[in-house]
XYZ file of N, CA and C in Angstrom:
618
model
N 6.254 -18.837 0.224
C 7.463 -18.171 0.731
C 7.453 -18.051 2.259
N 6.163 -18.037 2.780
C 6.248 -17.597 4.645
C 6.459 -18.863 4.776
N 5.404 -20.089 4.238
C 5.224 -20.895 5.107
C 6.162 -21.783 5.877
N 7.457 -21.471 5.607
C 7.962 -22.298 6.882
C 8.661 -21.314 8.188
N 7.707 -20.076 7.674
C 8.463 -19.227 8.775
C 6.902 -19.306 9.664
N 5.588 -19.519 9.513
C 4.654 -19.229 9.677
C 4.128 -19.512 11.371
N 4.745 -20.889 11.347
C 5.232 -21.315 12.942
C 5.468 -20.222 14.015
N 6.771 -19.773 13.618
C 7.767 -18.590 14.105
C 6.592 -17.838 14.396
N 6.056 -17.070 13.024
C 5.523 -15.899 13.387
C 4.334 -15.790 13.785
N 3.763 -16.847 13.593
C 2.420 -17.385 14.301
C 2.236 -17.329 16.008
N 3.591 -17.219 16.364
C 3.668 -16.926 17.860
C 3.706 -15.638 18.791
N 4.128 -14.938 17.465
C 4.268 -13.491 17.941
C 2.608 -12.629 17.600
N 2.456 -11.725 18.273
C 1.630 -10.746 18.365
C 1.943 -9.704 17.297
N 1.747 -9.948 15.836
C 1.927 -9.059 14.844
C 0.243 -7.990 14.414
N 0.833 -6.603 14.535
C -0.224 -6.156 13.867
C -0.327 -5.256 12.603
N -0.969 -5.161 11.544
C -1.178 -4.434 10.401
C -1.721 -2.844 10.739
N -0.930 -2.137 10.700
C -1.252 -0.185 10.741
C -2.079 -0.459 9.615
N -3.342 -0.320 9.375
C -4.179 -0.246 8.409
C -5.608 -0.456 8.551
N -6.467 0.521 7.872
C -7.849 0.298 7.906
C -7.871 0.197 6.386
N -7.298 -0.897 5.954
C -7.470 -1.273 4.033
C -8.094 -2.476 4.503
N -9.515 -2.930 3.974
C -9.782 -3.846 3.932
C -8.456 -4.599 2.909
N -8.635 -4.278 2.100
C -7.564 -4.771 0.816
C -6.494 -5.402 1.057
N -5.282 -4.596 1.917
C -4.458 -4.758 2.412
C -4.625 -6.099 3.863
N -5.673 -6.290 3.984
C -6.133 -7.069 5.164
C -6.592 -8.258 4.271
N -6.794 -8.275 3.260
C -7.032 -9.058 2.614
C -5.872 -9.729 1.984
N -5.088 -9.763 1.401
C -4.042 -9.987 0.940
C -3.166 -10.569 2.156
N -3.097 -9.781 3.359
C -2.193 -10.613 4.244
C -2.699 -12.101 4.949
N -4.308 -11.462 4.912
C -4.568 -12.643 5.499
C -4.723 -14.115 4.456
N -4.700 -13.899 3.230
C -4.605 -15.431 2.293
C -3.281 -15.874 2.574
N -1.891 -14.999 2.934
C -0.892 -15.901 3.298
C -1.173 -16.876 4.682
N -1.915 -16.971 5.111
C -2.586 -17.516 6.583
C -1.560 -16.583 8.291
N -1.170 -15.707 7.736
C -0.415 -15.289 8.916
C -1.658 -15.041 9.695
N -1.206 -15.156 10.957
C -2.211 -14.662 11.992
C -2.420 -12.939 12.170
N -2.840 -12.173 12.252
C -2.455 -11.018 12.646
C -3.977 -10.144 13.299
N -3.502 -8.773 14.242
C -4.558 -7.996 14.230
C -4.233 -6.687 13.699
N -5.473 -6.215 13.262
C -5.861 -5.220 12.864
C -6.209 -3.729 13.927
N -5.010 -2.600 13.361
C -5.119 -1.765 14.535
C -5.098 -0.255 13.610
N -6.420 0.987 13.611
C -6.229 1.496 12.030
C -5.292 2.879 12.484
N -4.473 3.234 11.623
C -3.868 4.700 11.931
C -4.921 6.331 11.895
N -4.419 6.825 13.368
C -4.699 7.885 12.666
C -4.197 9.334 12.179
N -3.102 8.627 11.947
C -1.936 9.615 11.156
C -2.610 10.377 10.213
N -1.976 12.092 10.480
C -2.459 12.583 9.580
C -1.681 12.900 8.268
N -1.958 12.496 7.373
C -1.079 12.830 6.172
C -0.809 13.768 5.876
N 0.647 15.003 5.955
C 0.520 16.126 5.602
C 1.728 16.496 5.257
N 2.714 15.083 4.508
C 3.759 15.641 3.654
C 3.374 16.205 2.393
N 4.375 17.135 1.909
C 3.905 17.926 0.810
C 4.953 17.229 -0.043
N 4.433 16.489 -1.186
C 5.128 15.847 -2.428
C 5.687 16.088 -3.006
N 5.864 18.124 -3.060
C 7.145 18.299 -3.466
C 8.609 18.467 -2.860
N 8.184 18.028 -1.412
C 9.845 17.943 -0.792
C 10.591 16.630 -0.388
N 9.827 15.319 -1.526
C 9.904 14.220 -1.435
C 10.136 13.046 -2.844
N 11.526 12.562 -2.734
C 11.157 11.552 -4.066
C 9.745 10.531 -3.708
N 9.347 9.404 -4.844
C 7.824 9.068 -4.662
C 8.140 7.930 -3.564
N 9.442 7.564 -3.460
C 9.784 6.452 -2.488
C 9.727 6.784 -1.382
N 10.522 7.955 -1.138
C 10.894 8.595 0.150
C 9.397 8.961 1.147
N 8.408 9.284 0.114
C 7.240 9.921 0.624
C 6.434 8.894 0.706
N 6.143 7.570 -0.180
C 5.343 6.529 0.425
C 5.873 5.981 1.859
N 7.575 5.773 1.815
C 7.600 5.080 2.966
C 8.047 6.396 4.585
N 7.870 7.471 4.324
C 7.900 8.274 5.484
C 6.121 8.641 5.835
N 5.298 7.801 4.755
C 3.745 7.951 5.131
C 3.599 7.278 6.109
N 4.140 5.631 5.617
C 3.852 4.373 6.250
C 4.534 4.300 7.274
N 5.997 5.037 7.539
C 6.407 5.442 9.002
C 5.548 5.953 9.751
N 4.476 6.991 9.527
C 4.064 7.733 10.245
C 2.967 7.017 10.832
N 2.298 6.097 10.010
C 1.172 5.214 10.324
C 1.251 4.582 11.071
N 2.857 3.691 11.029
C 3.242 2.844 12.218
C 3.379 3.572 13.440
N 4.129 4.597 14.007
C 4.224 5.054 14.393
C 3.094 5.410 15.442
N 2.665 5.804 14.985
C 1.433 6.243 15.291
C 0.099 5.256 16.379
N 0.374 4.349 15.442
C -0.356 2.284 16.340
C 0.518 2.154 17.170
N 1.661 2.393 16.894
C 2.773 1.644 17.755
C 1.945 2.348 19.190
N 2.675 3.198 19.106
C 1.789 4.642 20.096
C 0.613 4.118 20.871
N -0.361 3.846 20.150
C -1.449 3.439 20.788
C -1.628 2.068 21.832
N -0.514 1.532 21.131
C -0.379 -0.125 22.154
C 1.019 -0.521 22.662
N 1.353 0.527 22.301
C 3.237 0.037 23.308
C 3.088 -0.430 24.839
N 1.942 0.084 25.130
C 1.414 0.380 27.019
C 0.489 -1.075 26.913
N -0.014 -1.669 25.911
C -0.780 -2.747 26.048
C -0.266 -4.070 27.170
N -0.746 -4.939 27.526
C -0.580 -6.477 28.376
C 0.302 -6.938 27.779
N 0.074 -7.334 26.588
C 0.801 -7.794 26.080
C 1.496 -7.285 24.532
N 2.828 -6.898 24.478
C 3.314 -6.238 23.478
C 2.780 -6.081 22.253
N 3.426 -5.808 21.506
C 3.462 -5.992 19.720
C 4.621 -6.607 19.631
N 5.138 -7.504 18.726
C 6.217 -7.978 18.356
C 6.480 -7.378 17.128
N 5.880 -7.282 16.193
C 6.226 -6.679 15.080
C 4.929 -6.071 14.399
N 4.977 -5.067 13.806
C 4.262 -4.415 12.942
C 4.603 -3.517 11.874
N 3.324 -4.189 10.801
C 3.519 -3.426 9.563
C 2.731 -2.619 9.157
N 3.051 -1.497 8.808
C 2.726 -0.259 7.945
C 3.145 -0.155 6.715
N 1.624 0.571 5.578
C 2.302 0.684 4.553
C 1.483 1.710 3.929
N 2.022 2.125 2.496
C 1.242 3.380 2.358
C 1.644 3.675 0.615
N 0.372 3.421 0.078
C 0.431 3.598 -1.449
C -0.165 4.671 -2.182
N 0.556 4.845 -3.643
C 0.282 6.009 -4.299
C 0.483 5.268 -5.995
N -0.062 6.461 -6.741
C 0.275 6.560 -8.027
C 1.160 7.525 -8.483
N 2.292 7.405 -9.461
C 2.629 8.562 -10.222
C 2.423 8.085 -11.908
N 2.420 9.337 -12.607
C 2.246 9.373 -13.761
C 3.178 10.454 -14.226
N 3.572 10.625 -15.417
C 4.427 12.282 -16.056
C 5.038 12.983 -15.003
N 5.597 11.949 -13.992
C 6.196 13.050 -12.835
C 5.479 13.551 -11.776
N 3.672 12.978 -11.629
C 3.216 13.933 -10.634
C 2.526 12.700 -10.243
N 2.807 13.068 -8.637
C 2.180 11.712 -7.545
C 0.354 11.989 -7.511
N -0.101 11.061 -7.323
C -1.607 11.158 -7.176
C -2.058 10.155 -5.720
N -2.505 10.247 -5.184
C -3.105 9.739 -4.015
C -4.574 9.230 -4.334
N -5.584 9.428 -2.880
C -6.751 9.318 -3.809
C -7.838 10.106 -3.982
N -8.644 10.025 -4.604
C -9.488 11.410 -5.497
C -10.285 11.377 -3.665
N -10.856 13.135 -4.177
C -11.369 13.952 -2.947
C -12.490 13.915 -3.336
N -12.714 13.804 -4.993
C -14.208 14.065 -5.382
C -14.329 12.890 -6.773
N -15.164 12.796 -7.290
C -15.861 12.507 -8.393
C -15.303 13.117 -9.285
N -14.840 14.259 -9.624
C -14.465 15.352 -10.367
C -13.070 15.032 -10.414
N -12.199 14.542 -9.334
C -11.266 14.332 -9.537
C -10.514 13.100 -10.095
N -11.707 12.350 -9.668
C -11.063 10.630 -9.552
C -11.495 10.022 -11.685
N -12.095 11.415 -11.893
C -12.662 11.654 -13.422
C -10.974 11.973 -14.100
N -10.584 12.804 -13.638
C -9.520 13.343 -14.038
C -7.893 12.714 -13.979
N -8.065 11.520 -13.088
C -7.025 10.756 -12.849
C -6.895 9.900 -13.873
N -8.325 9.435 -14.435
C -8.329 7.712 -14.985
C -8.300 8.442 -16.166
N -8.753 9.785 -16.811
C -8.643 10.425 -17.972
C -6.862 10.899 -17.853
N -5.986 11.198 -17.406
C -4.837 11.261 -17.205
C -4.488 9.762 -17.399
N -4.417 9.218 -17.184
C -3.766 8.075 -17.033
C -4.094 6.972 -18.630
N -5.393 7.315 -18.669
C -5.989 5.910 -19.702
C -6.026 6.845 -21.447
N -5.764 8.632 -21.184
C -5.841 9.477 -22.578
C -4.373 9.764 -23.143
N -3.707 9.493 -22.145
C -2.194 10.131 -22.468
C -1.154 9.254 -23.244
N -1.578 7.926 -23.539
C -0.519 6.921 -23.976
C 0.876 6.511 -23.027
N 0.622 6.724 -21.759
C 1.250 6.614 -20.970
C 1.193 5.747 -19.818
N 2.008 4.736 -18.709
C 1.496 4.253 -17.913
C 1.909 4.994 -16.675
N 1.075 4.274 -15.365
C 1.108 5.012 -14.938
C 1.747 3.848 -13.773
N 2.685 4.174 -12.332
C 3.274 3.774 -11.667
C 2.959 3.477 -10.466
N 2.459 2.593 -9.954
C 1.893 2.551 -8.053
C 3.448 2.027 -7.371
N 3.870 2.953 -6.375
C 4.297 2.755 -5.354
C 4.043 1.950 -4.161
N 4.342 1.203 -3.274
C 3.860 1.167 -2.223
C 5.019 1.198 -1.001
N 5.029 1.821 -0.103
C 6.310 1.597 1.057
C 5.613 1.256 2.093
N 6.623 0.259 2.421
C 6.399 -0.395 3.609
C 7.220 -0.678 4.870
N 7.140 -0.521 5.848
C 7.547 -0.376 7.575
C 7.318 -1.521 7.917
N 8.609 -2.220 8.613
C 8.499 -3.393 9.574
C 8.870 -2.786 10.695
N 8.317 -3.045 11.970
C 9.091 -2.984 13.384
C 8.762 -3.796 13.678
N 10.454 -4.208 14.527
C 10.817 -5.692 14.922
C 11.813 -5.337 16.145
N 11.722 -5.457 17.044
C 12.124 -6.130 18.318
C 13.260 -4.046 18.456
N 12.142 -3.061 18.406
C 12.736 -1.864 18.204
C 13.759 -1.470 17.217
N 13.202 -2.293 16.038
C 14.398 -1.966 14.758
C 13.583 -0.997 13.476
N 13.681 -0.566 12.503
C 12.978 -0.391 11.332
C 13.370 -0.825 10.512
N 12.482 -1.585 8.993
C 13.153 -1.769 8.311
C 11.983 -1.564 7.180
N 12.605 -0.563 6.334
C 11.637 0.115 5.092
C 12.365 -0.588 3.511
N 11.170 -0.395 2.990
C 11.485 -0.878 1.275
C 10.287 -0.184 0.850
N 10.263 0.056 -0.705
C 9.505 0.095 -1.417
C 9.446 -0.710 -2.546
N 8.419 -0.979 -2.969
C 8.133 -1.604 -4.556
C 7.107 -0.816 -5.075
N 7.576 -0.850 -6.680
C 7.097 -0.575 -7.733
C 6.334 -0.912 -9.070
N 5.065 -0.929 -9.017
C 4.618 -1.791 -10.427
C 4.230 -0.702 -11.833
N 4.477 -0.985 -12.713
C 4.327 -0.032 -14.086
C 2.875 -0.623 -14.143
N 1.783 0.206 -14.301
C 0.137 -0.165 -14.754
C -0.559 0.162 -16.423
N -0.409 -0.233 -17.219
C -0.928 0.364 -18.745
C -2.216 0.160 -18.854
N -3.141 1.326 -19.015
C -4.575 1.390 -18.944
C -5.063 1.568 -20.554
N -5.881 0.937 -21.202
C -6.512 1.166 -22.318
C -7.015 2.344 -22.351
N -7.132 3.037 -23.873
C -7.640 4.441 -24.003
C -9.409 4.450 -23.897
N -9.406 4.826 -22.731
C -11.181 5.033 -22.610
C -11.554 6.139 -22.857
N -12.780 6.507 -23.309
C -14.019 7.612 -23.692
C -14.015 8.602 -22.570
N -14.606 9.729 -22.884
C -15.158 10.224 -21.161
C -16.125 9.606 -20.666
N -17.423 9.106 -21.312
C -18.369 8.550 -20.903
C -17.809 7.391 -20.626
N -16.877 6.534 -20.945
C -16.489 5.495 -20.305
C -15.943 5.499 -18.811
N -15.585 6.845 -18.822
C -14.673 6.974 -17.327
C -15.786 7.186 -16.615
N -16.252 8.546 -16.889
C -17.911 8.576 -16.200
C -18.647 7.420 -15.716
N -18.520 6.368 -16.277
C -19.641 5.488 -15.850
C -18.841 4.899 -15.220
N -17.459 4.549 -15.428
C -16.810 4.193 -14.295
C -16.519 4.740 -12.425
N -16.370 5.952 -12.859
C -16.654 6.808 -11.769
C -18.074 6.699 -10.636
N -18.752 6.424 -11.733
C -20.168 6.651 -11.087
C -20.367 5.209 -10.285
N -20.114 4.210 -10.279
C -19.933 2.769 -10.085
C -19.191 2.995 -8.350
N -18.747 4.088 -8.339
C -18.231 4.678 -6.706
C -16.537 4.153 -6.537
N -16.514 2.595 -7.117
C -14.933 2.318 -6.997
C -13.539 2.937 -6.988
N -13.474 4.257 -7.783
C -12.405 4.580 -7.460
C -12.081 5.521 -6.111
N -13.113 5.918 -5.414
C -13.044 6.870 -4.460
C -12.587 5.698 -3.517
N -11.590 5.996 -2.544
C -11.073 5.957 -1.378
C -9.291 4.655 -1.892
N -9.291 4.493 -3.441
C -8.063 4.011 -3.970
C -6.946 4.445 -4.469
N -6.129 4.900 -4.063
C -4.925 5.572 -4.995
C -4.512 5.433 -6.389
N -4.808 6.415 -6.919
C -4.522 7.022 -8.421
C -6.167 6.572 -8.705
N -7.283 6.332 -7.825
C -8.453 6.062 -8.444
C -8.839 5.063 -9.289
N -7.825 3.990 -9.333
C -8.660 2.746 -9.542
C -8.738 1.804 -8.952
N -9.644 0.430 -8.767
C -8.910 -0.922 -8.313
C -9.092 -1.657 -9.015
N -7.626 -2.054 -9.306
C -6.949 -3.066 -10.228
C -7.997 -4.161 -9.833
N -8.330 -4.719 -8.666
C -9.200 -6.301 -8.548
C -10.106 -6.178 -9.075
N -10.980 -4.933 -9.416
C -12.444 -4.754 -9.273
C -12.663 -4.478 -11.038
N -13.445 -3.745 -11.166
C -14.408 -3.224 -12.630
C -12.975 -2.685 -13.245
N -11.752 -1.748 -12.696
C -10.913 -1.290 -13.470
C -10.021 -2.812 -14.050
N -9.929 -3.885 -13.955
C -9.437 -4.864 -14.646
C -9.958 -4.980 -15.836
N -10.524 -4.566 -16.095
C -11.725 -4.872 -18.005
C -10.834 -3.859 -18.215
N -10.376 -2.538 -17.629
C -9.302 -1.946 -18.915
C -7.800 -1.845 -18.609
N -7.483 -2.661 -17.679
C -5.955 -3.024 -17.593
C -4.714 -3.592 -18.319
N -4.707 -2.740 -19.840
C -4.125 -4.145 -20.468
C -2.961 -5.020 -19.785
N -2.003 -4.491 -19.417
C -0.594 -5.137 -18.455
C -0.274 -4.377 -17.448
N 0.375 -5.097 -16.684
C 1.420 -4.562 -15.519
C 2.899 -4.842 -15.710
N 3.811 -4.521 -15.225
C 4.864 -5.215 -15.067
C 5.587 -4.652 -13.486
N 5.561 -6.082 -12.548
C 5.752 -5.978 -11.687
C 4.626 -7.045 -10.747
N 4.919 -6.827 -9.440
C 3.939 -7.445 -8.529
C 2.576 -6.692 -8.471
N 1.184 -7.780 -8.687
C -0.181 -6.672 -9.195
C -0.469 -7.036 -7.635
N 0.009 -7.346 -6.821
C -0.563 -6.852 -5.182
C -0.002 -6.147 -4.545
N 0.927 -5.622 -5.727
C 1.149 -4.221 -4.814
C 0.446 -3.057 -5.628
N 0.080 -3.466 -6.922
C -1.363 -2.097 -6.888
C -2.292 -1.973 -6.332
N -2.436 -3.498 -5.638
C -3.412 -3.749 -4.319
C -3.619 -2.831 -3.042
N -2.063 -2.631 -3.161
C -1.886 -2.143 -1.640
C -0.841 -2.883 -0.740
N -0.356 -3.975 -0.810
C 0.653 -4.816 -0.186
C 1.427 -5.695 -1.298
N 2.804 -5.113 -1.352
C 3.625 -6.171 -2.110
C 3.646 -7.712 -1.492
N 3.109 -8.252 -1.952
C 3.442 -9.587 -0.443
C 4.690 -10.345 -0.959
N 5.225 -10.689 -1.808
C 6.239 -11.596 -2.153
C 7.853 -10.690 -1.488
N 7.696 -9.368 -2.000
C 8.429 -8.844 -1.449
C 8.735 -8.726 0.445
N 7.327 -8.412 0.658
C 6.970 -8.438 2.058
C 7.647 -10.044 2.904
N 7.398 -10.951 2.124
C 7.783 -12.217 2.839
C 9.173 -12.563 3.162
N 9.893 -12.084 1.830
C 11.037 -11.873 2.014
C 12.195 -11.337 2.816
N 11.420 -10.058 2.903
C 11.787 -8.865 4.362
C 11.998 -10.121 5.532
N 10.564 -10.378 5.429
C 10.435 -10.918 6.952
C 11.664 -12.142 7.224
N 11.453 -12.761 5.845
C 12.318 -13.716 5.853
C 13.881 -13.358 6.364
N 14.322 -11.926 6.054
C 15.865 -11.796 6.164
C 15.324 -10.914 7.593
N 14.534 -10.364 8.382
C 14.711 -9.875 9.482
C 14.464 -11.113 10.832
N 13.785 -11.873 10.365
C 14.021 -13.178 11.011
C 15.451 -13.562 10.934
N 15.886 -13.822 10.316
C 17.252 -14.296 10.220
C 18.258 -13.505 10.780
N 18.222 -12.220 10.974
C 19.045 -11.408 11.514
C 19.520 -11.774 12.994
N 18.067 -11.962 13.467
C 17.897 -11.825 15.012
C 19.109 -12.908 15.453
């Protein structure tokens, strides 16, 4: 989908608001060029004065924001940068990512005991030539019914700490993923098909 924009954007000075390896990962298999610049926005919307859209992508505002900040004064500009910022919901209640062991226990037992799936968000921020342009996407995640000792030992394995809703889909939590429906790189952390697209129609604008 980039590659015939790849030229184009290969010229500009694009950078990723993010310290996700993950998210750095994913952009960089499309071969875009980019650097890496990490936020240090502090997160401190409260989720209940926010739909789950509104609040992923006023995170990932803040992230950008924030880099932008740090290199607007640079040699040489930014041309565009992206921010983005993911979550889980389940039964109505957003989850981020676990603080403890204790918690990140309590997510995958929520999620994998209830017969229910559970939803990753991700919103995402383009700035382009002083414009914004936000979207979100959505993937439905259905987790097999695991044990406690199954979660436990999952837990203990360290993976879900520092992932939203406490798992990663790439890693050890794929053995109990039965389906998704939707784009599975954006349980990653970056929708990219969607993402290309953006770019594709904000290119075209100009």
């Amino acid at each position: 989908m980039l590659e015939p924009l790849l030229s184009q954007l290969n010229s500009m000075r694009i950078v990723l608001a993010s310290s996700s390896k993950q998210r750095a990962n994913l952009l960089s298999s499309t071969k875009l060029k980019f650097e890496i610049v990490s936020s240090d926005y502090e997160e401190t919307l409260n989720p209940k004065d926010h739909t789950f859209s509104d609040f992923v992508e006023k995170t990932a505002l803040g992230k950008l924001q924030d880099v932008y900040n740090k290199i607007k004064n640079d040699i040489r500009k930014p041309d565009l940068i992206i921010g983005s910022d993911t979550m889980v919901t389940h039964n109505g209640k957003m989850y981020g990512k676990p603080k403890t062991k204790e918690e990140a226990f309590q997510f995958i037992s929520d999620f994998s005991q209830s017969g229910l799936p559970n939803s990753v968000y991700t919103g995402v921020v383009v700035w382009y030539k002083n414009k914004i342009h936000t979207f979100t996407e959505v993937t439905t995640v259905y987790l097999a019914p695991l044990t406690d000792d199954e979660i436990l030992s999952y837990v203990e394995t360290g993976e879900p700490m520092g992932k939203a809703g406490g798992y990663g889909i790439q890693g050890i939590a794929s053995t109990f993923v039965t389906r998704i429906e939707g784009d599975f790189n954006n349980v990653i952390g970056l929708p990219l098909c969607r993402l290309a697209l953006e770019l594709k129609k904000i290119l075209k604008e100009e």
